[in-house]
Backbone as a ProteinNet text record, in pm:
[ID]
protein_1_A
[PRIMARY]
MVRSTSASPPPSRPLGNATRGTTNPNRLRRMDRWIAATHAAALRRGPAPVAVDLGYGAAPWTAVELLVRLRTVRADVQVVGIEIDPERVAAAAPYACPGLVFAHGGFEVPLPGGRPPVLIRAANVLRQYAEDEVAAVWERLCARLAPDGLLVEGTCDEIGRRHVWVALGPEGPRTVTFAARLSALETPSDLAERLPKALIHRNVPGQPVHAFLRDFDRAWAAAAPYASLGARQRWMRSVLALSTAWPLADGPRRWRQGEVTVRWEALAPV
[TERTIARY]
10100.8	10143	10022.2	10014.9	9908.5	9937	9840.1	9865.4	9765.8	9639.1	9539.3	9546.1	9489.7	9488.8	9366	9281.7	9166.1	9129.3	9070.1	9026.2	8888.2	8845.3	8710.8	8611.9	8497.9	8403.7	8349.3	8343.7	8291.3	8142.4	8084.4	7943.8	7850	7896.3	7811.8	7895.2	7831.8	7901	8022.9	8137.2	8255.4	8222.3	8288.5	8261.6	8344.5	8277.3	8346.9	8301.5	8368.4	8336.9	8464	8446.3	8562.1	8622.2	8754.3	8824.2	8830.3	8885.9	8903.7	8996.7	9085	9175	9304.3	9324.1	9446.8	9569.4	9666.4	9791.1	9904.7	10024	10143.7	10257	10347.1	10464.2	10540.6	10587.3	10668.6	10591.6	10461.7	10383.5	10395.9	10408	10407.6	10546.1	10650.4	10785.6	10821.6	10776.8	10812.8	10748.1	10622	10552.9	10616.7	10646	10706.7	10843.2	10920.4	11054.4	11044.1	10948.2	10927.4	10881.2	10788	10739.2	10853.7	10933.5	11043	11143	11162.5	11260.3	11206.4	11081.2	11028.6	10954.5	10908.7	10829.6	10908.5	11038.3	11121.1	11118.2	11123.6	11128.8	11005.7	10888.2	10764.5	10760.8	10811.5	10813.7	10905.3	11008.9	11105.8	11061.8	10964.8	10922.2	10826.7	10833.2	10734.8	10742.1	10636.2	10632.3	10616.3	10614.7	10607.5	10492.4	10522.1	10416.3	10334.8	10212.1	10123.9	10103.4	10121.4	10096.3	9986.8	9905.5	9792	9808.2	9791.7	9780.1	9631.8	9566	9420.6	9382.5	9303	9261	9373.2	9439.1	9557.6	9524.6	9398.9	9358.2	9346.4	9345.3	9319.5	9436.6	9555.4	9674.4	9743.9	9812	9866.5	10007.2	10054	10194.4	10230.2	10142.6	10178.6	10193.7	10112.8	10125.6	10254.6	10288.2	10413.3	10532.6	10529.8	10641.2	10648.3	10532.7	10533.8	10603.8	10576.3	10642.9	10794.5	10838.9	10982.7	11047.9	10984	11045	11042.5	10935.1	10929.9	11025.5	11053.6	11144.3	11289.4	11319.2	11451.7	11466.3	11352.5	11350.5	11324.1	11231.6	11191.5	11165.5	11249.3	11245.3	11119.6	11053.6	10936.5	10805.3	10807.4	10683.6	10585.4	10457.2	10351	10271.3	10236.5	10154.4	10024.4	9914.4	9782.3	9727.7	9705.3	9640.4	9490.1	9419.2	9273.9	9206.2	9108.9	9033.8	8884.6	8803.3	8658.6	8595.6	8669.7	8622.2	8670.1	8578.5	8623.2	8695.5	8664.9	8735.3	8882.3	8911.6	9050.5	9124.8	9055.4	9117.4	9151.9	9058.9	9083.7	9199.6	9206.6	9314.3	9449.7	9451.1	9577.8	9625.8	9537.3	9570.6	9698.1	9723.7	9847.6	9976.2	9966.4	10084.5	10108.4	10017.9	10038	10164	10233.7	10357.1	10378.2	10476.9	10500.4	10517.5	10430.5	10434.9	10341.5	10277.2	10186.5	10059	9946.5	9815.7	9720.1	9606.4	9506.8	9371.3	9294.8	9167.4	9062.1	8937.4	8823.6	8774.6	8767.1	8720.5	8733.2	8701	8705.9	8758.9	8693.2	8742.2	8733.1	8665	8664.5	8796.4	8877.7	9012.2	9008.5	8949.3	8944.6	9080.9	9128.2	9255.4	9236.2	9305.8	9294	9323.4	9231.5	9249.4	9228.3	9187.3	9162.3	9286.9	9403.6	9529.4	9531.4	9574.9	9585.4	9709.8	9695.7	9812	9899.7	10028.4	10121.1	10126.7	10070.2	10065.5	9942.2	9870.8	9769.7	9808.5	9831.2	9858.9	9737.2	9679.7	9562.9	9595.4	9646.8	9690.8	9589	9547.8	9453.4	9319.1	9280.7	9155.1	9044.5	9075	8971.2	8946.7	9017.6	9003.3	8859	8787.2	8651.6	8544.8	8583.3	8486.3	8467.8	8358.2	8334	8423.4	8459.6	8547.8	8491.2	8359.6	8300.8	8292.8	8335.3	8339.8	8477.1	8576.1	8714.3	8735	8688.6	8714.7	8663.7	8546.4	8491	8574	8622.9	8708.7	8839.2	8899.7	9022.2	8999.6	8892	8864.9	8849.3	8778.9	8758.4	8889.7	8972	9098.8	9196.5	9201.2	9291.3	9252.2	9123.4	9077.6	9124.3	9162.9	9210.2	9360	9431.3	9576.3	9622.4	9740.5	9810.2	9844.9	9873.7	9904.1	10014.6	10113.3	10220.2	10206.2	10082	10058.5	10049.6	10050.3	10049.4	9954.7	9869.4	9788.8	9850.4	9876.9	9930.5	9830	9771.7	9665.3	9699.1	9697.6	9733.8	9707.9	9759.2	9731.9	9860.5	9873.1	9987.9	9943.7	10031.9	10000.1	10022.6	9995.5	9990.5	10123.9	10236.3	10366.6	10449.4	10385.1	10450.8	10551.2	10537.2	10630.5	10595.9	10466.1	10418.3	10324.2	10347.6	10274.8	10261.2	10141.4	10118.5	10038.3	10082.6	10010.7	10005.6	9903.1	9885.9	9923.1	9998.7	10030.9	9949.8	9884.3	9799.9	9836.4	9831.1	9843.5	9705.9	9695.8	9565.3	9492.7	9569.8	9508.5	9459.8	9500.7	9457.5	9572.9	9550	9653.3	9772.2	9890	10015.9	10089.2	10107.8	10190.6	10134.5	10183.2	10156.2	10291.1	10311.5	10437.8	10414.8	10500.3	10501.1	10626.8	10610.8	10725	10714.5	10829.8	10827.7	10955.9	10944.8	11064.6	11107.6	11215.9	11250.9	11283.9	11336.7	11372.3	11249.4	11131.2	11008.5	10919.4	10973.6	10894.2	10921.6	10817	10830.9	10828.8	10727.3	10715	10657.6	10685.2	10629.1	10476.3	10411.4	10264.9	10208.6	10293.3	10247.3	10192.1	10237.8	10191.4	10047.9	9991.2	9855.4	9753.4	9774.9	9679.2	9679.1	9778	9784.5	9758.4	9708	9670.5	9566	9573	9471.4	9335.7	9231.6	9095.5	9067.4	9127.8	9102.5	9153	9242.8	9305.5	9283.6	9251.7	9255.3	9155.6	9041.1	8944.1	8973.3	9078.2	9115.4	9231.9	9272.9	9381.6	9326	9275.2	9215.1	9262.4	9264.1	9307.4	9232.5	9308.9	9251.3	9269.3	9313.9	9336.1	9487	9528.2	9671.6	9746.8	9686	9760.3	9787.4	9698.1	9720.8	9837.1	9840.5	9949.6	10083.1	10082.1	10205.8	10259.2	10174.1	10219.4	10260.9	10194	10235.6	10376.4	10400.5	10533.2	10639.4	10600.3	10694.1	10734.1	10638.9	10670.7	10763.1	10738.8	10824.1	10966.5	10977.3	11110	11179.9	11104.4	11158.4	11211.9	11136.3	11179.9	11306.4	11310.4	11427.7	11551.3	11529.5	11641.2	11682.6	11632.1	11662.9	11813.4	11897.1	12041.5	12101.3	12037.4	12089.2	12054.7	11968.4	11929.9	12050.1	12152.2	12271.5	12344.4	12317	12376.9	12287.9	12169	12078.2	11948.4	11843.4	11711.3	11711	11792.3	11795.6	11845.6	11952.3	12005.6	11905.8	11834.9	11733.6	11620.2	11577.3	11471	11514.5	11634	11680.9	11692.8	11738.5	11748.9	11610.6	11515.9	11378	11317	11337	11280.4	11345.5	11475.1	11542.9	11480	11449	11383.4	11244.6	11172	11039.1	11044.5	11151.2	11160.6	11162.5	11187.4	11188.3	11047.5	10947.7	10809.9	10709.8	10746.8	10653.7	10714.1	10630.9	10682.6	10708.4	10828.5	10863.7	10896.6	10869.2	10887.5	11001.5	11081.8	11194	11315.4	11417.9	11541.2	11608.8	11731.1	11800.6	11807.8	11815.1	11823.2	11701.2	11583.3	11461.9	11447.1	11489.6	11479.1	11556.2	11669.7	11751	11676.1	11573.7	11493.8	11381	11375.9	11265.9	11140.2	11156.3	11042.9	11048.6	10933.5	10926	10798.6	10811.4	10699.9	10666.6	10537.7	10488.2	10392.7	10394.8	10301	10157.5	10071.3	9932.3	9863.6	9885.5	9813.4	9842.5	9956.2	9989.7	9911.6	9866.1	9797.1	9650.4	9605.9	9468.2	9369.1	9262.5	9163	9108.7	9087.2	9029.6	8878.5
6611.4	6616.2	6589.9	6660.2	6637.5	6507	6414.8	6284.2	6246.3	6282	6240.7	6329.9	6283.6	6361.7	6449	6451.8	6540.7	6572.5	6690.3	6730.6	6674.1	6674.6	6633.2	6724.2	6670.2	6753.9	6864.8	6987	7098.2	7081.8	7153.6	7135.9	7184.7	7264.7	7314.6	7331.4	7380.1	7401	7491.2	7457	7544.3	7687	7782.1	7923.3	7974.7	8036.7	8094	8033.7	8074	8027.3	7978.1	7883.2	7829.3	7935.7	7938.9	8028.3	7965.3	8040.4	7984.3	7864.2	7860.4	7746.4	7759.3	7871	7889.8	7887.1	7808.3	7803.6	7760.1	7800.2	7762.3	7738.8	7646.9	7629.9	7760.8	7786	7904.1	8035.3	8030	8153.2	8238.4	8173.8	8245.9	8254.8	8239.9	8236.3	8366.2	8480.3	8608	8619.8	8582.1	8583.5	8485	8363.7	8262.2	8306	8366.3	8413.6	8518.6	8608.8	8713.3	8653.5	8558.3	8494.4	8426.2	8348.8	8275.3	8369.3	8486.6	8581.2	8659.5	8705.6	8797.6	8728.4	8605.3	8535.2	8420.4	8418.3	8306.8	8290.3	8400.5	8390.2	8320.6	8354.2	8290.3	8143.1	8111.5	7972.2	7886.5	7947.6	7871.1	7851.8	7928.4	7917.9	7800.6	7739.7	7641	7509.8	7427	7296.7	7312.5	7200.2	7201.7	7289.9	7397.2	7489.7	7435.7	7484.5	7449.6	7573.4	7557.9	7664.5	7618.5	7712.1	7681.5	7749.9	7673.2	7729.2	7726.2	7839.9	7847	7877.5	7787.7	7806.6	7784.9	7669.3	7644.9	7623.4	7593.5	7586.4	7446.7	7440.3	7313.8	7216.7	7265	7180.7	7221.3	7127.5	7155.3	7214	7269	7311.3	7411.7	7507.7	7612.5	7557.4	7457.2	7396.2	7316.6	7243.7	7166.8	7260.9	7371	7465.8	7538	7566.9	7632.5	7545.5	7415.4	7324	7328.4	7319.1	7319	7447.8	7560.3	7689.6	7714.8	7675.5	7695.5	7601.6	7487.7	7393.4	7438.9	7541.7	7601.4	7678.9	7710.1	7781.5	7687.5	7594.4	7503.3	7365.3	7269.9	7139.1	7059.7	7085.7	7006.3	7081.2	7188	7260.9	7168.9	7187.7	7112.8	7208.9	7168.2	7249.7	7176.1	7248.5	7195.7	7277.9	7214.3	7280.2	7266.4	7377.4	7376.3	7428.6	7351.9	7388.6	7366.8	7457.6	7447.6	7350.7	7320.4	7228	7087.2	6995.3	6860.6	6785.2	6813.5	6746	6786.2	6910.7	6955.2	6889.6	6869	6800.4	6656.5	6590.5	6453	6446.6	6543.8	6545	6569.7	6641.5	6672.2	6559	6469.1	6365	6286.7	6252.6	6177.4	6254	6385.5	6465.5	6481	6423.9	6428.7	6351.4	6400.9	6337.6	6376.8	6321.8	6364	6515.5	6579.6	6724.4	6799.2	6730.3	6795.9	6714.5	6776.8	6712.4	6811.1	6758.7	6840.7	6819.4	6928.5	6922.8	7001.4	6958.2	7027	7133.9	7257.4	7363.7	7499.4	7602.7	7738.8	7833.1	7947.6	8050.3	8010.5	7900.6	7853.3	7785	7751	7693.2	7572	7463.1	7343.1	7276	7253.2	7184.7	7072.7	6960.9	6850.5	6896.5	6867.3	6905.5	7052.4	7127.7	7269.2	7350.6	7300.7	7371.5	7507.4	7611.7	7742.8	7749.4	7792.1	7798.1	7918.9	7903	8014.4	8096.6	8041.2	8111.7	8067.3	8164.3	8138.1	8220.3	8154.1	8222.8	8209.3	8322.5	8323.3	8408.9	8347.3	8419.6	8403.1	8515.1	8514.5	8452.3	8467	8410	8515	8634.2	8735.8	8820.9	8794.4	8873.8	8876	8765.5	8752.6	8809.4	8851.4	8899.8	9050.9	9099.9	9243.3	9307.1	9431.8	9501.3	9503.2	9519.9	9529.6	9395.6	9286.9	9156.3	9126.8	9203.5	9170.8	9178.4	9284	9302.8	9185.4	9133.1	9020.8	8894.4	8873.7	8756.7	8770.6	8887.9	8910.6	8881.2	8932.7	8914.3	8767.2	8694.4	8551.3	8474.6	8503.4	8432.1	8469.1	8596.8	8639.4	8575.6	8551.3	8488.9	8344.2	8283.2	8144.7	8135.9	8249.2	8246.4	8218.8	8159.9	8151.7	8293.4	8313.5	8448.9	8520.5	8446.8	8509	8474.1	8443.6	8401.7	8517.2	8482.1	8580.8	8533.8	8625.3	8604.8	8687.2	8624.5	8694.5	8677.3	8790	8786.2	8882.8	8834.9	8923.4	8862.1	8928.5	8893.3	8901.3	8812.2	8817.6	8784.3	8807.2	8767.3	8616.9	8566.5	8422.2	8351.6	8421.5	8356.6	8422.9	8507.1	8559.5	8669.9	8745.4	8856.6	8979.6	8998.7	9114.9	9067.5	9118.5	9065.3	9175.6	9189.1	9281.3	9206.8	9216.4	9146.1	9228.8	9197.7	9256.9	9151.2	9189.7	9101.2	9146.2	9050.4	9079	8989	9043.1	8964.3	8944.6	8878.3	8859.9	8991.3	9100.4	9230.9	9300.5	9255.3	9318.5	9348.2	9429.8	9455	9532.3	9493.8	9554.7	9626	9556.3	9610.7	9572.3	9643.8	9610	9597.3	9487.1	9463.7	9461.6	9533.4	9535.9	9461.2	9365.6	9285.9	9262.8	9267.4	9255.2	9195.1	9133.7	9100.5	9230.7	9288	9424	9437.4	9333.3	9340.9	9354.5	9320.5	9326.9	9443.5	9536.2	9646.4	9774.1	9833.2	9961.9	10076	10077.1	10175.6	10105.7	10154.7	10091.2	10084.6	10182.4	10180	10066.6	9994.6	9873.4	9772.3	9782.9	9690.8	9718.7	9830.2	9866.2	9759.6	9694.6	9593.4	9470.5	9457.5	9343.2	9383	9502.1	9539.1	9442.8	9406.8	9319.1	9388.3	9308.8	9359.3	9479.2	9483.6	9593.4	9727	9723.5	9846.6	9874.2	9774.5	9792.1	9895.9	9908.8	10009.9	10146.5	10154.6	10279.8	10350.4	10298	10361.6	10476.7	10577.4	10695.6	10818.2	10934.9	11055.7	11076	11116.1	11137.3	11020.2	10905.2	10787.6	10767.4	10721.7	10708	10615.8	10504.8	10412.5	10476.7	10560.5	10632.5	10729.3	10800.1	10894.1	10821.5	10703.4	10627.1	10585.7	10530.8	10487.4	10606.1	10719.3	10840.5	10882.3	10883.4	10921.4	10819.2	10692.9	10588.4	10608.4	10638.7	10662.9	10783.7	10888.3	11006.8	10974.4	10896.4	10857.1	10768.8	10682.6	10595.7	10678.3	10780	10866.9	10943.2	10992.6	11066.8	10978.1	10848.1	10753.7	10695.5	10750.2	10696.9	10686.2	10780.9	10766.5	10638	10579.6	10456.5	10332.6	10349.8	10235.8	10174.6	10255.9	10203.4	10102.4	10106.1	10010.4	9888.7	9889.3	9777.6	9818.5	9740.5	9770.4	9764.5	9677.8	9666.7	9796.1	9852.6	9976.5	10091.1	10094.1	10198	10181.6	10058.9	10031.1	10073	10034.9	10066	10217	10287.6	10433.4	10495.8	10441.4	10492.2	10469.5	10350.4	10319.7	10403.8	10427	10513.5	10652.7	10705.8	10836.3	10831.1	10722.9	10707	10708.8	10654.1	10638.1	10770.6	10879.6	11010.2	11061.7	11005.8	11055.7	10949.1	10822.2	10712.5	10620.3	10567.4	10480.4	10338	10312.8	10179.7	10089.2	9960	9864.2	9767.8	9797.2	9708.5	9793.2	9728.2	9798.4	9742.7	9783.8	9747.4	9597	9516.4	9371.3	9320.9	9373	9332.7	9408.9	9534.9	9611.5	9543.2	9484	9415.7	9299.8	9248	9137.9	9187.9	9318.9	9373.6	9390.8	9424.5	9441	9578.1	9622.1	9732.6	9712.1	9729.6	9707.3	9837.3	9871.7	9997.5	9967.3	10049.2	10032.8	10046.1	9957.5	9957.2	10090.4	10150.2	10273.3	10384.9	10377.7	10480.8	10463.9	10341.4	10313.3	10277.7	10266.9	10225.4	10320.1	10266.8	10352.4	10460.6	10578.2	10688.6	10665.9
9972.1	9831.2	9741.9	9627.7	9531.7	9458.7	9461.7	9402.2	9293.6	9307.2	9209.3	9085.9	8974.1	8851.2	8840.8	8942.8	8943	9085.1	9105.7	9237.9	9265.4	9391.9	9426.7	9356.8	9308.8	9235.2	9322.3	9268.3	9345.2	9367	9464	9496.2	9386.9	9292.2	9185.2	9059.6	8953.4	8827.6	8847.2	8784.3	8795.3	8754	8817.1	8793	8676.4	8579.9	8466.3	8335.2	8228.8	8094.3	8027	7936.5	7864.4	7773.9	7767.6	7675.7	7537.1	7442.2	7307.8	7309.8	7408	7421.5	7345.7	7275.6	7197.5	7287.5	7248.5	7325.2	7234.1	7269.7	7195.1	7293.4	7262.3	7349.2	7364.8	7484.3	7516.1	7511.9	7500.1	7491.3	7617.7	7733.4	7860.8	7923.9	7842.7	7898.2	7970.5	7921	7984.7	8121.9	8129.8	8258.6	8355.4	8309.8	8395.8	8447.4	8359.9	8397.7	8507.3	8492.5	8592.9	8725.8	8721.2	8843.5	8917.1	8843.8	8907.7	8973.6	8913.2	8967.4	9085.3	9076	9177.6	9290.9	9268.4	9370.6	9432.6	9407.9	9453.3	9604.5	9679	9824.8	9879.3	9828.2	9875.1	9835.7	9716.9	9672.7	9759.7	9814.6	9893.3	10037.9	10083.5	10223.3	10243.7	10359.9	10402.6	10328.5	10343.4	10276.8	10126.7	10056.3	9909.9	9862.5	9788.1	9747.3	9629.8	9620.7	9509.7	9423.5	9292.5	9195.8	9100.7	9054.9	8968.6	8834.1	8726.5	8591.7	8557.6	8573.2	8559	8414.8	8355.1	8217.1	8118.8	8126.2	8043.2	7896.6	7864.7	7725.1	7669	7535.6	7467.9	7476.8	7504.6	7521.3	7650.4	7716.2	7849.5	7851.5	7737.6	7731	7840.3	7866.4	7962.4	8103.5	8139.4	8271.8	8283.2	8177.9	8176.5	8191.6	8116.5	8121.2	8255.1	8315.2	8446	8548.9	8547.6	8640.2	8621.2	8497	8468.2	8518.7	8493.4	8529.5	8679.4	8746.2	8890.9	8962.5	8902.8	8968.7	8963.1	8887.1	8896.9	9027.1	9091.1	9218.6	9334.6	9316.5	9423.6	9363.4	9395.4	9328.9	9358.2	9471.6	9507.4	9485.7	9404.8	9377.3	9304.5	9332.5	9267	9179.1	9057.7	8967.8	8938.4	8950.6	8915.4	8800.1	8686.7	8574.2	8588.5	8586.7	8605.5	8480	8431.2	8311.9	8336.8	8282.8	8299.7	8199.7	8093.1	7990.3	8024.8	8060.5	8101.6	7990.9	7864.6	7755.4	7752.5	7786.6	7791.3	7907.5	8018.4	8131.9	8092.4	8024.9	7981.6	7882.3	7790.9	7691.5	7755.5	7867.7	7935.2	8024.1	8061.9	8159.6	8124.9	7997.3	7967.3	8000.9	8020.1	8049.9	8199.9	8280.2	8425	8461.7	8561.6	8606.3	8752	8819.7	8957.7	8965.9	9040.7	9054.6	8962.8	8867.4	8773.6	8757.6	8791.4	8776	8711	8666.6	8599.6	8664.8	8678.1	8749.2	8674.2	8691.4	8631.7	8729.4	8682	8769.6	8704.1	8781.5	8730.9	8836.4	8852.8	8943.5	9091.5	9120.7	9259.3	9295.3	9195.5	9212	9305.4	9259.7	9343.7	9353	9474.1	9495	9595.7	9576.7	9672	9813.7	9903.6	10043.2	10069.6	9967.8	9986.6	10014.7	9974.2	10002.4	9935.4	10004.5	9940.1	9852	9728.3	9639.2	9668.7	9646.5	9660.5	9531.5	9423.4	9295.8	9218.4	9161.8	9059.7	8937.8	8827.6	8702.3	8611.9	8570.9	8482.9	8362.1	8258.7	8139.4	8027.9	7968.8	7857.4	7895.2	8020.1	8069.8	8074.8	8124.3	8143.7	8020	7913.2	7790.7	7741.2	7758.9	7705.8	7798.3	7918.5	8016.2	8004	8059.3	8062.8	8168.4	8146.5	8239.7	8380.7	8392.4	8526.3	8599	8533.3	8597.9	8658.6	8620.4	8657.9	8808.4	8873.2	9016.2	9098.6	9065.3	9140.7	9120.3	8998.1	8972	9048.4	9041.4	9118.3	9266.6	9320.5	9463.7	9498.2	9413	9438.8	9433.4	9333.3	9319.7	9430.5	9466.4	9574.5	9707.4	9726.7	9850.2	9862	9749.9	9751.7	9781.4	9773.8	9787.4	9929.6	9940.4	10068.4	10113.5	10242.4	10291.6	10214.7	10165.6	10086.2	9938.3	9896.3	9759.3	9661.4	9532.4	9425	9315.1	9269.7	9149.6	9038.4	8925.1	8808.5	8696.2	8653.3	8552.1	8440.8	8317.2	8208.1	8072	7970.2	7831.4	7750	7652.6	7562.4	7421.4	7323.8	7187.5	7172	7053.5	7032.6	7053.9	7032.5	7051.2	7161.2	7241.8	7360.8	7337.2	7229.5	7204.2	7286.9	7314.4	7389.7	7498.7	7617.8	7733.2	7837.7	7895.1	8006.1	8111.9	8238.1	8343.9	8471.5	8551.7	8684	8786.7	8888	9000.6	9121	9186.1	9301.3	9417.1	9537.9	9658.3	9719.3	9833.6	9898	9924.4	9935.7	9962.2	9836.8	9717.9	9594.2	9501.4	9397.4	9296.1	9349.6	9301.8	9344.6	9231.7	9120.2	9012.2	8876.5	8774.2	8634.2	8564.4	8492.4	8421.9	8271.7	8200	8053.8	8009.1	7917.1	7872.4	7722.5	7655.4	7509.8	7456.9	7339.9	7262.9	7195.3	7241.9	7203.5	7055.7	6995.6	6853.9	6764.5	6818.4	6739.4	6781.5	6861.9	6915.2	6837.1	6782.1	6714.5	6815.5	6901.9	7009.6	7132.1	7253.3	7373.1	7372.5	7309.8	7309	7224.2	7149.8	7082.4	7183	7306.7	7411	7454.1	7412	7453.7	7414.7	7300.5	7255.3	7344.9	7433.9	7524.6	7669.6	7691.9	7828.6	7882.4	8010.7	8068.1	8069	8088.9	8074.9	8165	8282.5	8375.2	8321.5	8221	8172.8	8024.3	7945.9	7800.9	7752.1	7816.8	7775.2	7836.8	7917.4	7983.1	7913.9	7801.2	7728.2	7644	7713.9	7651.3	7728.6	7663.6	7733.9	7864.7	7967.1	8099	8192.9	8139.1	8222.2	8241.9	8361.6	8390.2	8294.9	8254.9	8167.8	8032.7	7985.9	7860.4	7875.9	7988.9	8014.7	8025.1	8088.3	8101.5	7964.7	7879.5	7747.8	7661.9	7677.5	7606.5	7648.9	7780.3	7830.3	7789.6	7784.7	7744.1	7597.9	7512.3	7371.8	7356.7	7435.7	7429	7474.2	7581.4	7628.4	7524.9	7460.2	7355.4	7238.8	7199.2	7090.6	7129.3	7253.8	7299.9	7307.4	7326.7	7338.7	7203.8	7094.7	6961.2	6934.2	6981.9	6955.3	7011.5	7114	7173.2	7090	6988.9	6906	6835.8	6810	6743.9	6831	6962.7	7056.4	7077.7	7015.6	7028.2	7095.5	7069.2	7124.2	7276.5	7333.6	7479.4	7543.1	7487.1	7543.3	7527.5	7417.4	7398.3	7499.3	7521.3	7618.7	7758.9	7797.2	7932	7953.4	7851.5	7863.6	7873.9	7799.8	7805.3	7943.2	7997.9	8129.1	8237.2	8224.7	8320.9	8321.3	8203.5	8196	8258.3	8236.4	8296.2	8448.3	8503.5	8649.2	8723.5	8652.1	8718.6	8743.5	8673.2	8685.5	8725.7	8713.9	8742.8	8848.1	8940.2	9047.7	8998.1	8954.4	8906.5	9024.6	9006	9115.1	9087.5	8984.5	8953.8	8917.3	8864.5	8834.8	8711.5	8685.2	8561	8534	8638.1	8614	8538.6	8571.1	8501.3	8370.2	8367.4	8243.2	8130.7	8166	8064.4	7999.6	8067.9	8014.3	7924.2	7899.9	7821.1	7902.9	8029.5	8121.4	8187.1	8235.4	8329.6	8411.5	8543.3	8634.7	8706.2	8705.2	8760.3	8874.5	8977.7	9088.3	9037.5	9083.4	9038.9	9061.3	9177.5	9209.5	9109.7	9040.5	8941.7	8812	8782.9	8658.1	8676.9	8800.6	8827	8759.5	8703.7	8636.8	8728.9	8669.8	8744.8	8753.1
[MASK]
++++++++++++++++++++++++++++++++++++++++++++++++++++++++++++++++++++++++++++++++++++++++++++++++++++++++++++++++++++++++++++++++++++++++++++++++++++++++++++++++++++++++++++++++++++++++++++++++++++++++++++++++++++++++++++++++++++++++++++++++++++++++++++++++++++++++++++++

């Protein structure tokens, strides 16, 4: 069990750079909800699992909320919030509690005893990095995962209305999920501004992610008559139309939440 409020000091300077630190309560609720639903089986297997909130920012709200949400799936889950800024680790220390600790570190993901985490969540962390740095970070983080572990890396707006993330296993990227507060969505391509770093510069003609968002907007326009039944019904009808041409990895239960998940290979940069 994780007991200390900090991990053993790594042999060298933590890997990575400090983020802006911007955070708000409930900012990552859409990502957390998806993780709890889709990764539940892995969380329930074996001894008490360890999950990491990597780069939680200037306040520890996202780590606190991750613990609460994962404990709806597994009561003995442990969460470690990791920050590269030691002042942020010190500021978070008063929020430590049974099952939640904070550690100084970066992409090396230092954990007590070197335990492999079943989840690493890195939200709004890679936004500041160059696109050509992403693959190496993904590889390093995936190498830290347990055999059935999951890395979730993505970007959202300041209050969590629009969010796009990539899910990766130890073998590499698997899926891309688009999630939104549907009442505040004009068109699905509004989510383009929240594409993760690996995709945001690829939203140009000739790239798969551009084609996907173009087709999504067309399906959204065609589903306009369903708007009278609510934004959710319009979204679900649009996603159903998308499913005839794009390899979706989820179904109506997730679509109702304002989500759609696409196989990575369909959107991977050319």
